[in-house]
């Protein structure tokens, strides 16, 4: 993995994702407590942590499904959900935020495919609706992407007629259809039967080796070791430690990381 | 089944097996797994069926033979042009109020679900008001409205008016009826629509937002089509209520099917019962037509929600016949 990251000119290009001192509360409950994170272009970052540690919230803050109370996020050098006005940050219009989201892929734990649309329409809808492609172009792209995730023969099916693993692969194709700069995965295999996990991880691995920037929240430690350039361990809304998988997974410095790994491995 | 197989064993108070003629017991019975399971006898079900059938037969007999109903007069009135004119009014009022009521209901539901507190309060107030006022009161009130307000103008309050309508010209009886029913219908329809929208999984909203779909597209193409699945049965309920509620337009001197029946009944007092039957049967026909449409609309919106669509009556009939034929064939083999 280190050979691939070495090719990337880190000095000039902006970070793919930059999370700057993000705090987030739900009522009195503090979910994120000052997160700083930089993801370089093409890098695969795996976020680990016990449940309730804020991993999913962090991911949802990156594409502004959740608004941070303090701090900001930028993706490919562009502030998300806000713009700079003098020395202040000002909230963006909903339309502008939606346009930003169309450049960030998001894959949900529960797939959230549109059940009333066919597999092909699920993938082709967003590029047409956001005005990026015409309908025939979008359908051609959708067929190509569905072929890439191994579902070329299921284009006419409705999501509920597919297995969980197939649904998640459609959801990945749907995210890819917008040609996003970054793709965020929120526990993509947690809702799957054990024998279906492998087919989804294989698709994500394929993306990882093709140089797409990925941020993946997962509990699959083996998978993290295999694809991650960097592993980030979060607990209590803070980053406890981060580094290459060989460090964080095999020689964790912190007690909490060791404790967590001993329970999930 | 520890007894020797194939031999009928009588026990307790049951009559001895020899008393009932039985087919000859085959010498070598089939293994248990190869035999069909004997269906459970349900005597209670047969008794209930018999009682219900007798009651139904009695009622039908009464309906057909009781001279009180005067079926010959019913036949005379059923397709009279004056009745059909009334039916046309009923259909017209229903159609306009159903469309306007649903559109209004969707707008009010969106207001109720809006992030804007003023919009939420105003739409809540609307629903509260028009669900509280009885429809008859509303209709009669609107009927007298033109007497209260001579002109209706659209413009800045206390300021200049952009449009001014002479209300005595605007408010035909039809308009009063449609406005009254639509205002009432919109209040109820808004709750039906709101319930439908709330029934759509939150994950759908999130997925649509995460893909950056434009706001209008999110509602019209993602959320609303899914909401329609639960809106349809409730709205049809509402629609059937509306069809019957049109009988109240009699109060704004509009002659719908019921109004016509009332009028004819006062002219021909002897025919009041057959006339009421005429109205009843027409209402039955209208609601039946709506129910048939409902089935196909629901089936359409079930796409993707169920793995296989429910069969149409024709498909059910074919499947039933096929099943009967298959059973006959099995029986023939056994």
PDB file of C-alpha atoms in Angstrom, chain A residues 16-150:
ATOM      1  CA  UNK A  16      -9.403  14.563  -0.328  1.00  0.00           C
ATOM      2  CA  UNK A  17     -11.125  14.930   3.026  1.00  0.00           C
ATOM      3  CA  UNK A  18     -10.154  17.289   5.797  1.00  0.00           C
ATOM      4  CA  UNK A  19     -12.012  17.227   9.081  1.00  0.00           C
ATOM      5  CA  UNK A  20     -11.034  20.154  11.259  1.00  0.00           C
ATOM      6  CA  UNK A  21     -11.784  20.157  15.004  1.00  0.00           C
ATOM      7  CA  UNK A  22     -15.339  18.845  14.598  1.00  0.00           C
ATOM      8  CA  UNK A  23     -17.627  18.739  17.622  1.00  0.00           C
ATOM      9  CA  UNK A  24     -21.139  17.334  17.556  1.00  0.00           C
ATOM     10  CA  UNK A  25     -23.751  17.025  20.288  1.00  0.00           C
ATOM     11  CA  UNK A  26     -27.128  15.301  20.348  1.00  0.00           C
ATOM     12  CA  UNK A  27     -28.787  17.289  23.093  1.00  0.00           C
ATOM     13  CA  UNK A  28     -26.478  16.965  26.105  1.00  0.00           C
ATOM     14  CA  UNK A  29     -24.753  13.919  24.649  1.00  0.00           C
ATOM     15  CA  UNK A  30     -21.388  14.652  23.075  1.00  0.00           C
ATOM     16  CA  UNK A  31     -20.871  12.417  20.044  1.00  0.00           C
ATOM     17  CA  UNK A  32     -17.827  13.985  18.419  1.00  0.00           C
ATOM     18  CA  UNK A  33     -15.330  15.736  20.639  1.00  0.00           C
ATOM     19  CA  UNK A  34     -12.797  17.516  18.472  1.00  0.00           C
ATOM     20  CA  UNK A  35     -11.995  15.285  15.506  1.00  0.00           C
ATOM     21  CA  UNK A  36      -9.095  16.205  13.219  1.00  0.00           C
ATOM     22  CA  UNK A  37      -8.555  13.949  10.242  1.00  0.00           C
ATOM     23  CA  UNK A  38      -6.851  14.295   6.878  1.00  0.00           C
ATOM     24  CA  UNK A  39      -7.400  11.823   4.062  1.00  0.00           C
ATOM     25  CA  UNK A  40      -5.078  12.127   1.082  1.00  0.00           C
ATOM     26  CA  UNK A  41      -6.391  11.611  -2.469  1.00  0.00           C
ATOM     27  CA  UNK A  42      -6.510   7.927  -3.404  1.00  0.00           C
ATOM     28  CA  UNK A  43      -6.040   6.864   0.189  1.00  0.00           C
ATOM     29  CA  UNK A  44      -8.167   4.143   1.793  1.00  0.00           C
ATOM     30  CA  UNK A  45      -8.996   4.992   5.395  1.00  0.00           C
ATOM     31  CA  UNK A  46     -10.718   2.511   7.662  1.00  0.00           C
ATOM     32  CA  UNK A  47     -12.409   3.877  10.777  1.00  0.00           C
ATOM     33  CA  UNK A  48     -12.702   1.448  13.684  1.00  0.00           C
ATOM     34  CA  UNK A  49     -14.223   1.858  17.103  1.00  0.00           C
ATOM     35  CA  UNK A  50     -16.737   0.461  19.569  1.00  0.00           C
ATOM     36  CA  UNK A  51     -20.423   1.095  18.863  1.00  0.00           C
ATOM     37  CA  UNK A  52     -21.510   4.546  19.966  1.00  0.00           C
ATOM     38  CA  UNK A  53     -17.992   5.888  19.546  1.00  0.00           C
ATOM     39  CA  UNK A  54     -19.076   8.371  16.842  1.00  0.00           C
ATOM     40  CA  UNK A  55     -17.751   6.585  13.733  1.00  0.00           C
ATOM     41  CA  UNK A  56     -21.000   6.795  11.793  1.00  0.00           C
ATOM     42  CA  UNK A  57     -21.622  10.357  12.914  1.00  0.00           C
ATOM     43  CA  UNK A  58     -18.175  11.339  11.647  1.00  0.00           C
ATOM     44  CA  UNK A  59     -19.021   9.873   8.253  1.00  0.00           C
ATOM     45  CA  UNK A  60     -22.377  11.649   8.193  1.00  0.00           C
ATOM     46  CA  UNK A  61     -20.722  14.943   9.090  1.00  0.00           C
ATOM     47  CA  UNK A  62     -18.382  14.584   6.104  1.00  0.00           C
ATOM     48  CA  UNK A  63     -21.275  14.683   3.598  1.00  0.00           C
ATOM     49  CA  UNK A  64     -23.298  17.041   5.810  1.00  0.00           C
ATOM     50  CA  UNK A  65     -26.133  14.660   6.634  1.00  0.00           C
ATOM     51  CA  UNK A  66     -25.303  15.940  10.124  1.00  0.00           C
ATOM     52  CA  UNK A  67     -24.279  19.500  10.870  1.00  0.00           C
ATOM     53  CA  UNK A  68     -21.271  19.861  13.157  1.00  0.00           C
ATOM     54  CA  UNK A  69     -21.776  22.308  16.049  1.00  0.00           C
ATOM     55  CA  UNK A  70     -18.136  23.394  15.947  1.00  0.00           C
ATOM     56  CA  UNK A  71     -15.471  22.851  13.301  1.00  0.00           C
ATOM     57  CA  UNK A  72     -15.698  22.265   9.581  1.00  0.00           C
ATOM     58  CA  UNK A  73     -15.115  19.701   6.869  1.00  0.00           C
ATOM     59  CA  UNK A  74     -13.686  20.146   3.411  1.00  0.00           C
ATOM     60  CA  UNK A  75     -13.641  17.695   0.530  1.00  0.00           C
ATOM     61  CA  UNK A  76     -11.113  18.187  -2.254  1.00  0.00           C
ATOM     62  CA  UNK A  77     -10.417  21.675  -0.935  1.00  0.00           C
ATOM     63  CA  UNK A  78     -14.093  22.716  -0.890  1.00  0.00           C
ATOM     64  CA  UNK A  79     -15.820  23.543   2.402  1.00  0.00           C
ATOM     65  CA  UNK A  80     -18.893  21.340   2.929  1.00  0.00           C
ATOM     66  CA  UNK A  81     -22.202  22.881   3.961  1.00  0.00           C
ATOM     67  CA  UNK A  82     -20.669  26.271   4.644  1.00  0.00           C
ATOM     68  CA  UNK A  83     -18.772  29.013   2.874  1.00  0.00           C
ATOM     69  CA  UNK A  84     -16.220  31.473   4.122  1.00  0.00           C
ATOM     70  CA  UNK A  85     -17.382  35.027   4.601  1.00  0.00           C
ATOM     71  CA  UNK A  86     -14.572  37.159   5.964  1.00  0.00           C
ATOM     72  CA  UNK A  87     -13.606  35.559   9.245  1.00  0.00           C
ATOM     73  CA  UNK A  88     -16.892  33.670   9.628  1.00  0.00           C
ATOM     74  CA  UNK A  89     -18.447  30.535   8.184  1.00  0.00           C
ATOM     75  CA  UNK A  90     -21.873  30.964   6.648  1.00  0.00           C
ATOM     76  CA  UNK A  91     -24.403  28.204   6.023  1.00  0.00           C
ATOM     77  CA  UNK A  92     -24.873  27.261   2.369  1.00  0.00           C
ATOM     78  CA  UNK A  93     -28.265  27.030   0.667  1.00  0.00           C
ATOM     79  CA  UNK A  94     -29.889  23.619   0.549  1.00  0.00           C
ATOM     80  CA  UNK A  95     -29.448  23.502  -3.214  1.00  0.00           C
ATOM     81  CA  UNK A  96     -25.711  24.126  -2.903  1.00  0.00           C
ATOM     82  CA  UNK A  97     -25.363  21.449  -0.220  1.00  0.00           C
ATOM     83  CA  UNK A  98     -27.214  18.938  -2.432  1.00  0.00           C
ATOM     84  CA  UNK A  99     -24.832  19.760  -5.283  1.00  0.00           C
ATOM     85  CA  UNK A 100     -21.868  19.131  -2.961  1.00  0.00           C
ATOM     86  CA  UNK A 101     -23.338  15.816  -1.826  1.00  0.00           C
ATOM     87  CA  UNK A 102     -23.603  14.644  -5.414  1.00  0.00           C
ATOM     88  CA  UNK A 103     -19.793  14.740  -5.471  1.00  0.00           C
ATOM     89  CA  UNK A 104     -19.481  12.558  -2.366  1.00  0.00           C
ATOM     90  CA  UNK A 105     -20.614   8.939  -2.563  1.00  0.00           C
ATOM     91  CA  UNK A 106     -22.326   7.418   0.467  1.00  0.00           C
ATOM     92  CA  UNK A 107     -23.102   3.733   1.018  1.00  0.00           C
ATOM     93  CA  UNK A 108     -25.487   2.936   3.878  1.00  0.00           C
ATOM     94  CA  UNK A 109     -25.530   0.007   6.254  1.00  0.00           C
ATOM     95  CA  UNK A 110     -29.142  -0.761   5.240  1.00  0.00           C
ATOM     96  CA  UNK A 111     -28.543  -0.127   1.516  1.00  0.00           C
ATOM     97  CA  UNK A 112     -31.531   2.273   1.312  1.00  0.00           C
ATOM     98  CA  UNK A 113     -32.177   1.435  -2.314  1.00  0.00           C
ATOM     99  CA  UNK A 114     -35.364   2.924  -3.761  1.00  0.00           C
ATOM    100  CA  UNK A 115     -37.755  -0.058  -3.614  1.00  0.00           C
ATOM    101  CA  UNK A 116     -40.174   1.257  -6.251  1.00  0.00           C
ATOM    102  CA  UNK A 117     -37.464   1.642  -8.901  1.00  0.00           C
ATOM    103  CA  UNK A 118     -35.740  -1.127 -10.822  1.00  0.00           C
ATOM    104  CA  UNK A 119     -32.067  -1.825 -10.192  1.00  0.00           C
ATOM    105  CA  UNK A 120     -31.161   0.037 -13.395  1.00  0.00           C
ATOM    106  CA  UNK A 121     -33.257   3.084 -12.438  1.00  0.00           C
ATOM    107  CA  UNK A 122     -31.793   3.104  -8.929  1.00  0.00           C
ATOM    108  CA  UNK A 123     -28.348   3.547 -10.447  1.00  0.00           C
ATOM    109  CA  UNK A 124     -29.349   5.811 -13.356  1.00  0.00           C
ATOM    110  CA  UNK A 125     -31.670   8.173 -11.427  1.00  0.00           C
ATOM    111  CA  UNK A 126     -29.176  10.481  -9.718  1.00  0.00           C
ATOM    112  CA  UNK A 127     -26.991  11.435 -12.732  1.00  0.00           C
ATOM    113  CA  UNK A 128     -30.165  12.372 -14.643  1.00  0.00           C
ATOM    114  CA  UNK A 129     -31.843  14.188 -11.740  1.00  0.00           C
ATOM    115  CA  UNK A 130     -28.730  16.239 -11.017  1.00  0.00           C
ATOM    116  CA  UNK A 131     -28.402  17.132 -14.698  1.00  0.00           C
ATOM    117  CA  UNK A 132     -25.024  15.462 -15.192  1.00  0.00           C
ATOM    118  CA  UNK A 133     -26.097  12.995 -17.894  1.00  0.00           C
ATOM    119  CA  UNK A 134     -28.985  12.447 -20.284  1.00  0.00           C
ATOM    120  CA  UNK A 135     -31.206   9.458 -19.601  1.00  0.00           C
ATOM    121  CA  UNK A 136     -29.677   7.179 -22.300  1.00  0.00           C
ATOM    122  CA  UNK A 137     -26.150   8.102 -21.148  1.00  0.00           C
ATOM    123  CA  UNK A 138     -27.063   7.416 -17.528  1.00  0.00           C
ATOM    124  CA  UNK A 139     -28.589   4.050 -18.390  1.00  0.00           C
ATOM    125  CA  UNK A 140     -25.517   3.060 -20.349  1.00  0.00           C
ATOM    126  CA  UNK A 141     -23.311   4.079 -17.416  1.00  0.00           C
ATOM    127  CA  UNK A 142     -25.619   2.192 -15.036  1.00  0.00           C
ATOM    128  CA  UNK A 143     -25.315  -0.993 -17.120  1.00  0.00           C
ATOM    129  CA  UNK A 144     -21.538  -0.638 -17.150  1.00  0.00           C
ATOM    130  CA  UNK A 145     -21.362  -0.090 -13.369  1.00  0.00           C
ATOM    131  CA  UNK A 146     -23.767  -2.951 -12.651  1.00  0.00           C
ATOM    132  CA  UNK A 147     -21.532  -5.138 -14.791  1.00  0.00           C
ATOM    133  CA  UNK A 148     -18.573  -4.009 -12.720  1.00  0.00           C
ATOM    134  CA  UNK A 149     -20.279  -5.102  -9.472  1.00  0.00           C
ATOM    135  CA  UNK A 150     -21.326  -8.383 -11.105  1.00  0.00           C
TER     136      UNK A 150
END
